[in-house]
């Protein structure tokens, strides 16, 4: 086994090769962002005056957000500004930037920002070794699609010697296998249904469209959580522990709970660095709602520069506000016996799941007219037909293993379900998942979250 | 080391073996659930895709075998409603394995590609393309099949791509017995020594390799398989040329078919049979000859090459007489070194694209008039 220092160096080189494989030119951007934040972290510690520390923090935020703004949002704002002026007959010659979005920029920028903020807040000592910090930013399993790890969690694991154990390797393999299953079997197969329906939604009945909205809910979940599992598994095999990014989100009973279970690394990031930074719930009711809305709105825009993400983020913000508003009233609902408790729980689950699905519709649609067709067909032309039955049965065949596993996880209140299974069930589970992957795994689609 | 073998390696090997057995069990359960396949014996595509009832042969509703799947009406392609909506223009494609789709990837058979092209070219029209083809359908069986299985769909247009090979082979059988629809998807399968059939997992892995494996590896695997088949094949030396009685029978059948469809108010479009035989020299395309001889063992190379032009010219002649459009595509696949035909007469994805485009050329003016 290599010495700890050499392990880090090897991982750093591997991470840079991994990122450069996609487009080597963006390595400079990654290195520049890393170098700047590393230096600013050290400067924050060195300065005695708070005002100087703050200047470093602000400079880092401006720098990181400028990179993000140029690569991710410039064209969106330029195009919209251009069309806004065009409506008044003014031709505003704004040049567009013709380069690709660097993959994973939103993830590593946020990770880097969390480091600087934590150093500024005094939660973390800055890294004194550039290679440690560079590895923290570019650690390849989580570089392109998260989880967005906190410096307070990941940096010490980079800095301190790690132990690689057979158990860790085994657990890592299990996570990778489960992640690949979710991605290749569930997400990519659901993607086929979704693509067909979203290609021309007016050709399908409302019931069929509803099935494909469910399919998209599972596609995006399995696509993203599958990647997170693979990332966590890879890290685990090397002795790292990345944070859990998803915790049975579709079992949530209200939107607030959903955001505690969905993309946890981003939602906690937004809560800790944005919502609390804005004042959280300490400055009165109105400002709490305002902060919630701003946080979710910006969370929506974090996903991409497009109107559907703006709508989706705003919708999520409104959902959280409405839930907060109705919470006192909901808490008063009395469930005297088990049946009424179960019914009430089931109702809350159904409503929450459908509200989340409505959000996914906004997320997936590329135009308002497409959203309109979906909603119109679902509410005014529901009529299930043979296509609905076929799609529903296909969807069920894609997700039944996931559902079984997640019900088990929920019942046992334990995400690491696999080692606790009886040996025979374990073999049955692995052979079923391997069989489904072999026989029905779809040809791979790009991970949805790579574009963010 | 001993500890490692005992504690880690042996359990891993045991686990892998049990997992493989588990996968085989799941494969069988899956075939049983999805295709109603027997759990413990061999099953064939004919059992899974074809139904024989009082009206003859038809596709099995929701039948599924390997990559082929039929809808609830027993036709290949997406689900359709039997009853046609008034604003829908329904196009039925009739034919044999070339139209049903054998070598093409799923949804790349020419009727499906045509449907996609129509969707793009006529986005405001509701056009349904129903692929009613069944492997082995002949001109003789086509009329009966139309009456019993297609007429109720009330198609507005029928695209007819008929297989002419049965006229060259098994002529006696055609005259005496209605064996017109014979499934010909089968590859040569040797009987397994095991009573419960060969491991299904191998078939599934094979399919996975074909659909998702690295292309070079897949091609090499295919070439080896074909050569093995070729070397073990018993070829017949007959050379039946088309005689006048066969030509007469062919004409009569085609006239009957055209008249019936016209009397139902259907626009019929005929098609020449495309092939890539003339670019073959000797055994330079062993895979192609092998596949053809597998189904039509009495046909010689010369007989095959000579008869296609004869039958295609009959199509043109009769089409002109009865006012049917004829899609000219006899030479469509014959570009040297092209990759359009998988075995001389069946299409690859690229070949099917050409055929779909050719049909679209003839359909375009008809649809624009409507």
Coordinates of N, CA and C in Angstrom, one line a residue, chain A residues 217-324:
Chain A
X217 N -40.2 10.9 -12.6 CA -39.8 11.0 -11.2 C -38.8 9.9 -10.8
X218 N -39.1 8.7 -11.3 CA -38.1 7.6 -10.9 C -36.9 7.7 -11.8
X219 N -37.0 8.2 -13.0 CA -35.8 8.4 -13.8 C -34.8 9.3 -13.2
X220 N -35.3 10.5 -12.8 CA -34.4 11.5 -12.2 C -33.8 11.1 -10.9
X221 N -34.7 10.4 -10.1 CA -34.2 9.9 -8.8 C -33.1 8.9 -9.0
X222 N -33.4 7.9 -9.8 CA -32.5 6.8 -10.0 C -31.2 7.2 -10.7
X223 N -31.4 8.1 -11.7 CA -30.2 8.6 -12.4 C -29.3 9.3 -11.4
X224 N -29.8 10.2 -10.6 CA -29.0 11.0 -9.8 C -28.5 10.2 -8.5
X225 N -29.4 9.5 -7.9 CA -29.0 8.8 -6.7 C -28.1 7.6 -7.1
X226 N -28.3 7.1 -8.3 CA -27.5 6.0 -8.8 C -26.0 6.5 -8.9
X227 N -25.9 7.8 -9.5 CA -24.5 8.3 -9.6 C -23.9 8.5 -8.2
X228 N -24.8 9.1 -7.3 CA -24.3 9.3 -5.9 C -23.8 8.0 -5.2
X229 N -24.6 6.9 -5.5 CA -24.2 5.7 -4.9 C -22.9 5.2 -5.4
X230 N -22.7 5.3 -6.8 CA -21.5 4.9 -7.4 C -20.3 5.7 -6.8
X231 N -20.5 7.0 -6.7 CA -19.5 7.9 -6.1 C -19.2 7.5 -4.7
X232 N -20.2 7.3 -3.9 CA -20.0 6.9 -2.5 C -19.2 5.5 -2.4
X233 N -19.7 4.6 -3.3 CA -19.1 3.3 -3.3 C -17.6 3.4 -3.7
X234 N -17.3 4.1 -4.7 CA -15.9 4.3 -5.1 C -15.0 4.9 -4.0
X235 N -15.6 5.9 -3.4 CA -14.9 6.6 -2.3 C -14.7 5.6 -1.1
X236 N -15.7 4.9 -0.9 CA -15.6 3.9 0.3 C -14.5 2.9 0.1
X237 N -14.4 2.5 -1.2 CA -13.4 1.5 -1.5 C -12.0 2.0 -1.2
X238 N -11.9 3.4 -1.3 CA -10.5 4.0 -1.1 C -10.4 4.6 0.3
X239 N -11.4 4.3 1.1 CA -11.3 4.7 2.5 C -11.9 6.0 2.8
X240 N -12.6 6.6 1.9 CA -13.3 7.9 2.1 C -14.8 7.6 2.5
X241 N -15.4 8.6 3.1 CA -16.8 8.5 3.4 C -17.5 9.7 2.8
X242 N -18.2 9.6 1.8 CA -19.0 10.8 1.2 C -20.3 10.8 1.9
X243 N -20.9 12.0 1.9 CA -22.2 12.1 2.6 C -23.4 11.4 1.8
X244 N -24.3 11.0 2.5 CA -25.5 10.4 1.9 C -26.3 11.5 1.2
X245 N -26.7 11.3 -0.1 CA -27.3 12.4 -0.8 C -28.8 12.2 -0.9
X246 N -29.3 11.0 -0.8 CA -30.7 10.7 -0.9 C -31.2 9.7 0.2
X247 N -32.3 10.1 0.8 CA -32.8 9.2 1.9 C -34.3 8.9 1.7
X248 N -34.6 8.0 0.8 CA -35.9 7.6 0.5 C -36.9 8.9 0.3
X249 N -36.5 9.7 -0.6 CA -37.2 11.0 -0.8 C -38.7 10.8 -1.1
X250 N -39.0 9.8 -1.9 CA -40.5 9.6 -2.3 C -41.4 9.1 -1.2
X251 N -40.8 8.8 0.0 CA -41.6 8.4 1.1 C -42.0 9.6 2.0
X252 N -41.6 10.8 1.5 CA -41.8 12.0 2.3 C -43.3 12.3 2.5
X253 N -43.7 12.9 3.6 CA -45.1 13.1 3.9 C -45.4 14.6 3.7
X254 N -44.4 15.4 3.5 CA -44.7 16.9 3.2 C -43.5 17.4 2.4
X255 N -43.6 18.6 1.8 CA -42.5 19.1 1.0 C -41.2 19.4 1.8
X256 N -41.4 19.8 3.0 CA -40.2 20.1 3.8 C -39.4 18.9 4.0
X257 N -40.1 17.8 4.4 CA -39.5 16.5 4.6 C -38.8 16.1 3.3
X258 N -39.5 16.3 2.2 CA -38.9 15.9 0.9 C -37.5 16.6 0.7
X259 N -37.4 17.8 1.0 CA -36.1 18.5 0.8 C -35.1 18.1 1.9
X260 N -35.5 17.4 2.9 CA -34.6 16.9 3.9 C -34.0 15.6 3.4
X261 N -34.8 15.0 2.4 CA -34.4 13.7 1.9 C -33.8 13.7 0.5
X262 N -34.1 14.7 -0.2 CA -33.7 14.8 -1.6 C -32.4 15.7 -1.8
X263 N -31.5 15.2 -2.6 CA -30.2 15.9 -2.8 C -29.8 16.6 -1.6
X264 N -29.6 15.8 -0.6 CA -29.3 16.4 0.8 C -28.1 17.3 0.8
X265 N -27.1 16.9 0.0 CA -25.8 17.7 0.0 C -26.1 19.1 -0.5
X266 N -27.0 19.3 -1.5 CA -27.3 20.6 -2.0 C -28.3 21.3 -1.0
X267 N -29.3 20.6 -0.6 CA -30.3 21.3 0.2 C -29.7 21.7 1.6
X268 N -28.8 21.0 2.1 CA -28.2 21.4 3.4 C -27.2 22.6 3.1
X269 N -26.6 22.5 1.9 CA -25.7 23.6 1.5 C -26.5 24.9 1.5
X270 N -27.6 24.8 0.7 CA -28.5 26.0 0.6 C -29.0 26.5 1.9
X271 N -29.3 25.5 2.8 CA -29.8 25.9 4.1 C -28.7 26.6 4.9
X272 N -27.6 26.0 5.0 CA -26.5 26.5 5.8 C -25.9 27.8 5.3
X273 N -25.7 27.9 4.0 CA -24.9 29.0 3.5 C -25.8 30.1 2.9
X274 N -27.0 29.8 2.5 CA -27.9 30.8 1.9 C -29.0 31.2 2.8
X275 N -29.9 30.2 3.2 CA -31.1 30.5 4.0 C -30.7 31.1 5.3
X276 N -29.7 30.5 6.0 CA -29.3 31.0 7.3 C -28.6 32.3 7.1
X277 N -27.8 32.4 6.0 CA -27.1 33.6 5.7 C -28.1 34.8 5.5
X278 N -29.2 34.5 4.9 CA -30.2 35.5 4.7 C -31.0 35.9 6.0
X279 N -30.8 35.1 7.0 CA -31.5 35.4 8.3 C -32.3 34.2 8.7
X280 N -32.5 33.3 7.8 CA -33.3 32.1 8.2 C -34.7 32.4 8.7
X281 N -35.1 31.9 9.9 CA -36.4 32.1 10.4 C -36.3 33.0 11.7
X282 N -35.2 33.8 11.7 CA -35.0 34.6 13.0 C -35.5 36.0 12.8
X283 N -36.0 36.4 11.6 CA -36.3 37.8 11.5 C -37.8 38.0 11.1
X284 N -38.6 37.2 11.7 CA -40.0 37.4 11.5 C -40.6 36.5 10.4
X285 N -42.0 36.5 10.4 CA -42.7 35.5 9.5 C -42.4 35.9 8.1
X286 N -42.6 37.1 7.7 CA -42.5 37.5 6.3 C -41.2 37.2 5.8
X287 N -40.1 37.6 6.6 CA -38.8 37.4 6.1 C -38.4 35.9 6.0
X288 N -39.0 35.1 6.9 CA -38.8 33.7 6.8 C -39.3 33.1 5.5
X289 N -40.5 33.6 5.1 CA -41.1 33.1 3.8 C -40.3 33.6 2.6
X290 N -39.8 34.9 2.8 CA -39.0 35.5 1.7 C -37.7 34.7 1.6
X291 N -37.1 34.4 2.7 CA -35.8 33.6 2.6 C -36.0 32.2 2.0
X292 N -37.1 31.6 2.4 CA -37.4 30.3 1.9 C -37.5 30.4 0.4
X293 N -38.3 31.4 -0.1 CA -38.5 31.5 -1.5 C -37.2 31.8 -2.3
X294 N -36.4 32.7 -1.7 CA -35.2 33.1 -2.4 C -34.3 31.8 -2.5
X295 N -34.2 31.1 -1.4 CA -33.3 29.9 -1.3 C -33.7 28.9 -2.4
X296 N -35.0 28.6 -2.5 CA -35.5 27.6 -3.4 C -35.4 28.1 -4.9
X297 N -35.7 29.4 -5.0 CA -35.6 30.0 -6.3 C -34.1 29.9 -6.9
X298 N -33.2 30.2 -6.0 CA -31.8 30.1 -6.4 C -31.4 28.7 -6.6
X299 N -31.9 27.8 -5.7 CA -31.7 26.4 -5.9 C -32.2 25.9 -7.2
X300 N -33.3 26.4 -7.7 CA -33.8 26.1 -9.0 C -32.8 26.5 -10.1
X301 N -32.4 27.8 -10.0 CA -31.4 28.3 -11.0 C -30.1 27.6 -11.0
X302 N -29.7 27.1 -9.8 CA -28.5 26.3 -9.7 C -28.5 25.2 -10.7
X303 N -29.7 24.6 -11.0 CA -29.8 23.5 -11.9 C -29.5 23.8 -13.3
X304 N -29.7 25.1 -13.7 CA -29.5 25.5 -15.0 C -30.1 26.8 -15.4
X305 N -29.6 27.3 -16.5 CA -30.0 28.6 -17.0 C -31.2 28.4 -17.9
X306 N -32.4 28.2 -17.4 CA -33.5 28.0 -18.3 C -34.8 28.3 -17.5
X307 N -35.8 28.7 -18.2 CA -37.0 29.2 -17.5 C -37.7 28.0 -16.7
X308 N -37.5 26.8 -17.2 CA -38.2 25.7 -16.5 C -37.6 25.5 -15.1
X309 N -36.3 25.8 -15.0 CA -35.7 25.7 -13.6 C -36.1 26.8 -12.7
X310 N -36.3 28.0 -13.4 CA -36.8 29.2 -12.6 C -38.2 28.8 -12.1
X311 N -39.0 28.3 -12.9 CA -40.4 27.9 -12.5 C -40.4 26.8 -11.4
X312 N -39.5 25.8 -11.7 CA -39.4 24.7 -10.7 C -39.0 25.2 -9.4
X313 N -37.9 26.0 -9.4 CA -37.4 26.6 -8.1 C -38.4 27.4 -7.4
X314 N -39.1 28.3 -8.1 CA -40.2 29.1 -7.5 C -41.3 28.2 -6.9
X315 N -41.7 27.2 -7.7 CA -42.7 26.3 -7.3 C -42.3 25.6 -6.0
X316 N -41.1 25.2 -5.9 CA -40.6 24.5 -4.7 C -40.7 25.5 -3.5
X317 N -40.3 26.7 -3.8 CA -40.3 27.7 -2.7 C -41.7 28.0 -2.2
X318 N -42.7 28.1 -3.2 CA -44.1 28.3 -2.8 C -44.6 27.1 -2.0
X319 N -44.2 25.9 -2.4 CA -44.6 24.6 -1.7 C -44.2 24.7 -0.3
X320 N -42.9 25.1 0.0 CA -42.4 25.1 1.3 C -43.1 26.2 2.1
X321 N -43.4 27.3 1.5 CA -44.2 28.4 2.2 C -45.6 27.9 2.6
X322 N -46.2 27.3 1.6 CA -47.6 26.9 1.9 C -47.6 25.8 3.0
X323 N -46.6 24.9 2.9 CA -46.5 23.9 4.0 C -46.3 24.5 5.3
X324 N -45.4 25.5 5.4 CA -45.2 26.2 6.6 C -46.4 26.9 7.2

